[in-house]
């Protein structure tokens, strides 16, 4: 049996996580979900890891939860009140939170269809590259379902409520170039260039001041849910923390000495 998640760490500290069930367009099982969460938590904890890339094999990035192997009770199954909400909290929501809270920059390299939870995994990432053939689908309405995996939280913050409702009400496929125009994707590249471009971006992230990037990510994400006073207080606290880091001291010293900075992620 093929390994459902491929994982390598490059010599410069990039954690490459590749979904590897192309025969089902990388629909994600509960075991895969838990493995992804563990790898993201490892990236946060390991100083040697400087950036994360999420991608997949085949023609699909991820088409959402694998309902045949996800552990989610089908609609006809008898269940107790609270089962569904508990499943979501412990499953899809926990995965999206792991992406958002990872203290290393997370780059999505979307190689194909990203639908449902799969789209939300990509959109929770800090940067999104997409192949020209990729497309994003809010598939839930086609199944008579309410969006999950934090979709109704993520999308309005990225493109506003009206565009979000259009995508979620109709469930139409959104081609990668249109996703880029709306601001859901940072850049669209030819399919053949996706891996190379992702590697280039990840290499740049891996040579950046890791702690500063982590604090910057926290500030930007928190700003969407805070008022001005709270945002400015968080900014001041982040500056206080970051100025004690070795990379901040190196950056200032390099500027004074008129040389290029060498950041080590500490």
mmCIF file of C-alpha atoms in Angstrom:
data_model
loop_
_atom_site.group_PDB
_atom_site.id
_atom_site.type_symbol
_atom_site.label_atom_id
_atom_site.label_comp_id
_atom_site.label_asym_id
_atom_site.label_seq_id
_atom_site.Cartn_x
_atom_site.Cartn_y
_atom_site.Cartn_z
ATOM 1 C CA UNK A 1 0.000 0.000 0.000
ATOM 2 C CA UNK A 2 1.330 3.479 -0.826
ATOM 3 C CA UNK A 3 2.158 5.788 2.063
ATOM 4 C CA UNK A 4 -0.842 8.141 2.481
ATOM 5 C CA UNK A 5 1.349 11.071 3.532
ATOM 6 C CA UNK A 6 4.879 11.588 2.246
ATOM 7 C CA UNK A 7 7.132 13.641 4.504
ATOM 8 C CA UNK A 8 10.668 14.899 4.059
ATOM 9 C CA UNK A 9 12.721 17.616 5.720
ATOM 10 C CA UNK A 10 15.237 19.283 3.428
ATOM 11 C CA UNK A 11 18.757 20.149 4.598
ATOM 12 C CA UNK A 12 17.761 23.810 4.929
ATOM 13 C CA UNK A 13 14.834 22.990 7.178
ATOM 14 C CA UNK A 14 11.769 22.909 4.899
ATOM 15 C CA UNK A 15 9.184 20.332 5.990
ATOM 16 C CA UNK A 16 7.534 18.991 2.810
ATOM 17 C CA UNK A 17 4.186 17.335 3.535
ATOM 18 C CA UNK A 18 2.566 15.620 0.543
ATOM 19 C CA UNK A 19 -0.892 14.036 0.540
ATOM 20 C CA UNK A 20 -0.536 10.810 -1.403
ATOM 21 C CA UNK A 21 -3.881 9.203 -2.202
ATOM 22 C CA UNK A 22 -4.260 10.361 -5.807
ATOM 23 C CA UNK A 23 -6.782 7.614 -6.592
ATOM 24 C CA UNK A 24 -9.376 9.464 -4.437
ATOM 25 C CA UNK A 25 -8.093 12.964 -5.292
ATOM 26 C CA UNK A 26 -6.494 13.043 -1.843
ATOM 27 C CA UNK A 27 -9.705 12.953 0.153
ATOM 28 C CA UNK A 28 -8.427 12.950 3.711
ATOM 29 C CA UNK A 29 -9.070 10.251 6.297
ATOM 30 C CA UNK A 30 -9.117 10.698 10.068
ATOM 31 C CA UNK A 31 -5.703 9.041 10.317
ATOM 32 C CA UNK A 32 -4.244 11.385 7.701
ATOM 33 C CA UNK A 33 -5.772 14.358 9.471
ATOM 34 C CA UNK A 34 -4.181 13.370 12.765
ATOM 35 C CA UNK A 35 -0.844 12.769 11.038
ATOM 36 C CA UNK A 36 -0.993 16.226 9.450
ATOM 37 C CA UNK A 37 -1.719 17.819 12.813
ATOM 38 C CA UNK A 38 1.228 15.974 14.370
ATOM 39 C CA UNK A 39 3.570 17.140 11.591
ATOM 40 C CA UNK A 40 2.444 20.757 11.996
ATOM 41 C CA UNK A 41 2.967 20.544 15.755
ATOM 42 C CA UNK A 42 6.411 19.070 15.118
ATOM 43 C CA UNK A 43 7.230 22.007 12.841
ATOM 44 C CA UNK A 44 6.292 24.443 15.603
ATOM 45 C CA UNK A 45 8.382 22.652 18.221
ATOM 46 C CA UNK A 46 11.511 21.910 16.168
ATOM 47 C CA UNK A 47 13.944 24.846 15.828
ATOM 48 C CA UNK A 48 15.539 23.075 12.848
ATOM 49 C CA UNK A 49 12.326 23.364 10.812
ATOM 50 C CA UNK A 50 12.068 26.806 9.215
ATOM 51 C CA UNK A 51 9.070 26.474 6.857
ATOM 52 C CA UNK A 52 6.344 24.032 5.821
ATOM 53 C CA UNK A 53 5.018 23.155 2.355
ATOM 54 C CA UNK A 54 1.670 21.381 1.950
ATOM 55 C CA UNK A 55 1.036 19.790 -1.439
ATOM 56 C CA UNK A 56 -0.282 16.572 -2.992
ATOM 57 C CA UNK A 57 0.215 14.039 -5.742
ATOM 58 C CA UNK A 58 -1.977 13.494 -8.789
ATOM 59 C CA UNK A 59 -4.767 15.737 -10.049
ATOM 60 C CA UNK A 60 -6.279 16.660 -6.696
ATOM 61 C CA UNK A 61 -4.874 18.728 -3.846
ATOM 62 C CA UNK A 62 -7.574 17.520 -1.451
ATOM 63 C CA UNK A 63 -11.267 16.961 -2.087
ATOM 64 C CA UNK A 64 -12.285 17.152 1.551
ATOM 65 C CA UNK A 65 -12.970 14.509 4.159
ATOM 66 C CA UNK A 66 -13.042 10.908 3.005
ATOM 67 C CA UNK A 67 -16.579 10.082 4.113
ATOM 68 C CA UNK A 68 -15.924 6.388 3.626
ATOM 69 C CA UNK A 69 -13.023 6.385 6.049
ATOM 70 C CA UNK A 70 -13.383 9.563 8.081
ATOM 71 C CA UNK A 71 -15.220 8.165 11.068
ATOM 72 C CA UNK A 72 -18.062 10.651 10.569
ATOM 73 C CA UNK A 73 -21.471 8.977 11.060
ATOM 74 C CA UNK A 74 -23.515 9.036 7.830
ATOM 75 C CA UNK A 75 -26.828 10.935 7.970
ATOM 76 C CA UNK A 76 -28.905 7.779 8.505
ATOM 77 C CA UNK A 77 -26.847 6.603 11.487
ATOM 78 C CA UNK A 78 -28.451 6.946 14.892
ATOM 79 C CA UNK A 79 -26.435 9.320 17.037
ATOM 80 C CA UNK A 80 -26.608 11.309 20.238
ATOM 81 C CA UNK A 81 -27.004 15.088 20.290
ATOM 82 C CA UNK A 82 -23.536 16.627 20.277
ATOM 83 C CA UNK A 83 -21.841 13.876 18.255
ATOM 84 C CA UNK A 84 -21.501 15.946 15.086
ATOM 85 C CA UNK A 85 -20.226 19.100 16.773
ATOM 86 C CA UNK A 86 -17.718 17.037 18.770
ATOM 87 C CA UNK A 87 -16.526 15.327 15.594
ATOM 88 C CA UNK A 88 -16.000 18.697 13.921
ATOM 89 C CA UNK A 89 -14.165 20.201 16.894
ATOM 90 C CA UNK A 90 -11.847 17.231 17.167
ATOM 91 C CA UNK A 91 -11.475 16.798 13.410
ATOM 92 C CA UNK A 92 -11.693 19.431 10.676
ATOM 93 C CA UNK A 93 -11.591 22.407 13.043
ATOM 94 C CA UNK A 94 -8.563 21.028 14.874
ATOM 95 C CA UNK A 95 -6.722 20.602 11.564
ATOM 96 C CA UNK A 96 -7.432 24.147 10.381
ATOM 97 C CA UNK A 97 -6.401 25.488 13.782
ATOM 98 C CA UNK A 98 -3.125 23.554 13.530
ATOM 99 C CA UNK A 99 -2.373 25.286 10.209
ATOM 100 C CA UNK A 100 -3.299 28.730 11.534
ATOM 101 C CA UNK A 101 -1.362 28.279 14.781
ATOM 102 C CA UNK A 102 1.772 26.680 13.338
ATOM 103 C CA UNK A 103 4.661 28.939 14.323
ATOM 104 C CA UNK A 104 6.451 28.376 11.035
ATOM 105 C CA UNK A 105 5.229 29.829 7.723
ATOM 106 C CA UNK A 106 3.005 27.335 5.907
ATOM 107 C CA UNK A 107 2.928 27.427 2.110
ATOM 108 C CA UNK A 108 0.224 25.605 0.140
ATOM 109 C CA UNK A 109 1.217 24.374 -3.323
ATOM 110 C CA UNK A 110 -2.194 23.544 -4.791
ATOM 111 C CA UNK A 111 -1.615 21.103 -7.633
ATOM 112 C CA UNK A 112 -5.253 20.342 -8.505
ATOM 113 C CA UNK A 113 -8.798 20.382 -7.207
ATOM 114 C CA UNK A 114 -9.203 21.736 -3.666
ATOM 115 C CA UNK A 115 -12.787 21.136 -2.546
ATOM 116 C CA UNK A 116 -14.588 21.481 0.761
ATOM 117 C CA UNK A 117 -12.193 20.949 3.645
ATOM 118 C CA UNK A 118 -9.396 20.663 1.092
ATOM 119 C CA UNK A 119 -10.012 24.230 -0.060
ATOM 120 C CA UNK A 120 -10.076 25.426 3.542
ATOM 121 C CA UNK A 121 -6.773 23.711 4.331
ATOM 122 C CA UNK A 122 -5.177 25.641 1.482
ATOM 123 C CA UNK A 123 -6.799 28.955 2.415
ATOM 124 C CA UNK A 124 -5.691 28.612 6.042
ATOM 125 C CA UNK A 125 -2.067 28.584 4.872
ATOM 126 C CA UNK A 126 0.037 31.733 5.031
ATOM 127 C CA UNK A 127 0.854 31.714 1.321
ATOM 128 C CA UNK A 128 -0.939 29.935 -1.522
ATOM 129 C CA UNK A 129 0.577 28.958 -4.856
ATOM 130 C CA UNK A 130 -1.716 27.302 -7.389
ATOM 131 C CA UNK A 131 -1.131 25.430 -10.618
ATOM 132 C CA UNK A 132 -3.053 26.767 -13.605
ATOM 133 C CA UNK A 133 -5.204 23.628 -13.623
ATOM 134 C CA UNK A 134 -6.149 23.957 -9.945
ATOM 135 C CA UNK A 135 -9.645 24.933 -8.888
ATOM 136 C CA UNK A 136 -11.386 25.642 -5.600
ATOM 137 C CA UNK A 137 -14.894 24.403 -4.828
ATOM 138 C CA UNK A 138 -17.182 25.114 -1.878
ATOM 139 C CA UNK A 139 -18.725 21.706 -2.414
ATOM 140 C CA UNK A 140 -20.977 21.595 0.650
ATOM 141 C CA UNK A 141 -24.156 22.987 -0.936
ATOM 142 C CA UNK A 142 -24.049 20.236 -3.558
ATOM 143 C CA UNK A 143 -24.363 17.703 -0.723
ATOM 144 C CA UNK A 144 -26.999 19.631 1.214
ATOM 145 C CA UNK A 145 -24.460 20.469 3.908
ATOM 146 C CA UNK A 146 -23.329 23.529 5.852
ATOM 147 C CA UNK A 147 -19.682 24.518 5.243
ATOM 148 C CA UNK A 148 -17.259 23.249 7.875
ATOM 149 C CA UNK A 149 -13.521 23.346 8.427
ATOM 150 C CA UNK A 150 -13.712 27.059 9.339
ATOM 151 C CA UNK A 151 -14.777 28.048 5.821
ATOM 152 C CA UNK A 152 -17.326 30.616 6.979
ATOM 153 C CA UNK A 153 -14.598 32.104 9.175
ATOM 154 C CA UNK A 154 -11.787 32.139 6.606
ATOM 155 C CA UNK A 155 -13.472 33.219 3.372
ATOM 156 C CA UNK A 156 -15.222 36.442 4.521
ATOM 157 C CA UNK A 157 -11.885 37.633 5.916
ATOM 158 C CA UNK A 158 -10.218 36.982 2.583
ATOM 159 C CA UNK A 159 -12.826 38.135 0.054
ATOM 160 C CA UNK A 160 -15.752 39.638 1.990
ATOM 161 C CA UNK A 161 -19.231 38.279 2.753
ATOM 162 C CA UNK A 162 -20.883 38.773 -0.658
ATOM 163 C CA UNK A 163 -18.240 36.864 -2.615
ATOM 164 C CA UNK A 164 -18.187 34.210 0.091
ATOM 165 C CA UNK A 165 -21.938 33.698 -0.155
ATOM 166 C CA UNK A 166 -21.756 33.453 -3.941
ATOM 167 C CA UNK A 167 -19.175 30.662 -3.693
ATOM 168 C CA UNK A 168 -20.988 28.856 -0.887
ATOM 169 C CA UNK A 169 -24.555 29.257 -2.191
ATOM 170 C CA UNK A 170 -23.809 27.993 -5.715
ATOM 171 C CA UNK A 171 -20.862 25.654 -5.172
ATOM 172 C CA UNK A 172 -19.371 26.507 -8.557
ATOM 173 C CA UNK A 173 -15.775 25.563 -9.331
ATOM 174 C CA UNK A 174 -13.465 28.584 -9.084
ATOM 175 C CA UNK A 175 -10.520 28.320 -11.513
ATOM 176 C CA UNK A 176 -7.109 29.231 -10.137
ATOM 177 C CA UNK A 177 -6.764 32.477 -12.171
ATOM 178 C CA UNK A 178 -10.092 33.721 -10.821
ATOM 179 C CA UNK A 179 -9.073 32.707 -7.289
ATOM 180 C CA UNK A 180 -5.933 34.787 -7.754
ATOM 181 C CA UNK A 181 -7.995 37.764 -8.950
ATOM 182 C CA UNK A 182 -10.207 37.539 -5.872
ATOM 183 C CA UNK A 183 -7.201 37.396 -3.562
ATOM 184 C CA UNK A 184 -7.513 33.767 -2.448
ATOM 185 C CA UNK A 185 -4.246 32.816 -4.154
ATOM 186 C CA UNK A 186 -0.906 34.620 -4.085
ATOM 187 C CA UNK A 187 0.242 33.408 -7.492
ATOM 188 C CA UNK A 188 -0.804 31.053 -10.286
ATOM 189 C CA UNK A 189 1.960 29.260 -12.169
ATOM 190 C CA UNK A 190 2.087 26.709 -14.991
ATOM 191 C CA UNK A 191 1.520 23.187 -13.686
ATOM 192 C CA UNK A 192 5.076 22.171 -14.558
ATOM 193 C CA UNK A 193 6.487 25.070 -12.504
ATOM 194 C CA UNK A 194 4.516 24.550 -9.296
ATOM 195 C CA UNK A 195 7.045 22.434 -7.404
ATOM 196 C CA UNK A 196 9.975 24.584 -8.523
ATOM 197 C CA UNK A 197 8.201 27.787 -7.483
ATOM 198 C CA UNK A 198 7.152 26.309 -4.151
ATOM 199 C CA UNK A 199 10.732 25.232 -3.519
ATOM 200 C CA UNK A 200 11.992 28.730 -4.332
ATOM 201 C CA UNK A 201 9.500 30.407 -1.994
ATOM 202 C CA UNK A 202 10.142 27.859 0.764
ATOM 203 C CA UNK A 203 13.898 28.359 0.469
ATOM 204 C CA UNK A 204 13.421 32.105 0.940
ATOM 205 C CA UNK A 205 11.255 31.500 4.004
ATOM 206 C CA UNK A 206 13.831 29.055 5.382
ATOM 207 C CA UNK A 207 16.536 31.735 5.325
ATOM 208 C CA UNK A 208 14.324 34.376 6.947
ATOM 209 C CA UNK A 209 14.211 35.289 10.679
ATOM 210 C CA UNK A 210 11.943 32.496 11.874
ATOM 211 C CA UNK A 211 10.814 34.009 15.163
ATOM 212 C CA UNK A 212 10.019 37.316 13.495
ATOM 213 C CA UNK A 213 7.901 35.503 10.906
ATOM 214 C CA UNK A 214 6.054 33.595 13.648
ATOM 215 C CA UNK A 215 5.238 36.784 15.515
ATOM 216 C CA UNK A 216 4.258 38.546 12.284
ATOM 217 C CA UNK A 217 1.883 35.671 11.456
ATOM 218 C CA UNK A 218 0.314 35.925 14.918
ATOM 219 C CA UNK A 219 -0.139 39.685 14.595
ATOM 220 C CA UNK A 220 -1.767 39.521 11.169
ATOM 221 C CA UNK A 221 -4.087 36.651 12.089
ATOM 222 C CA UNK A 222 -5.106 38.249 15.383
ATOM 223 C CA UNK A 223 -5.725 41.637 13.766
ATOM 224 C CA UNK A 224 -8.755 40.230 11.938
ATOM 225 C CA UNK A 225 -10.504 39.625 15.257
ATOM 226 C CA UNK A 226 -9.288 42.558 17.375
ATOM 227 C CA UNK A 227 -9.816 46.292 17.703
ATOM 228 C CA UNK A 228 -7.095 48.880 17.147
ATOM 229 C CA UNK A 229 -6.029 49.121 20.778
ATOM 230 C CA UNK A 230 -5.645 45.367 21.105
ATOM 231 C CA UNK A 231 -3.772 45.154 17.805
ATOM 232 C CA UNK A 232 -1.297 47.871 18.812
ATOM 233 C CA UNK A 233 -0.755 46.295 22.229
ATOM 234 C CA UNK A 234 -0.071 42.934 20.537
ATOM 235 C CA UNK A 235 2.357 44.634 18.153
ATOM 236 C CA UNK A 236 4.303 46.179 21.035
ATOM 237 C CA UNK A 237 4.439 42.835 22.866
ATOM 238 C CA UNK A 238 5.653 41.050 19.717
ATOM 239 C CA UNK A 239 8.397 43.646 19.241
ATOM 240 C CA UNK A 240 9.487 43.148 22.854
ATOM 241 C CA UNK A 241 9.711 39.391 22.404
ATOM 242 C CA UNK A 242 11.405 39.513 19.015
ATOM 243 C CA UNK A 243 14.120 42.003 19.981
ATOM 244 C CA UNK A 244 15.506 39.379 22.370
ATOM 245 C CA UNK A 245 16.011 36.903 19.511
ATOM 246 C CA UNK A 246 19.393 36.174 17.978
ATOM 247 C CA UNK A 247 18.065 36.870 14.478
ATOM 248 C CA UNK A 248 16.937 40.386 15.433
ATOM 249 C CA UNK A 249 20.363 41.150 16.859
ATOM 250 C CA UNK A 250 21.972 39.750 13.702
ATOM 251 C CA UNK A 251 19.692 41.811 11.458
ATOM 252 C CA UNK A 252 20.542 45.069 13.239
ATOM 253 C CA UNK A 253 24.259 44.245 13.343
ATOM 254 C CA UNK A 254 24.273 43.388 9.638
ATOM 255 C CA UNK A 255 22.609 46.713 8.823
ATOM 256 C CA UNK A 256 25.156 48.672 10.884
ATOM 257 C CA UNK A 257 28.063 46.721 9.409
ATOM 258 C CA UNK A 258 26.705 47.065 5.840
ATOM 259 C CA UNK A 259 26.616 43.318 5.129
ATOM 260 C CA UNK A 260 24.017 40.693 4.384
ATOM 261 C CA UNK A 261 22.275 39.173 7.391
ATOM 262 C CA UNK A 262 22.526 35.435 8.086
ATOM 263 C CA UNK A 263 19.453 34.316 9.982
ATOM 264 C CA UNK A 264 19.488 31.025 11.884
ATOM 265 C CA UNK A 265 15.912 30.811 13.081
ATOM 266 C CA UNK A 266 16.667 31.654 16.708
#
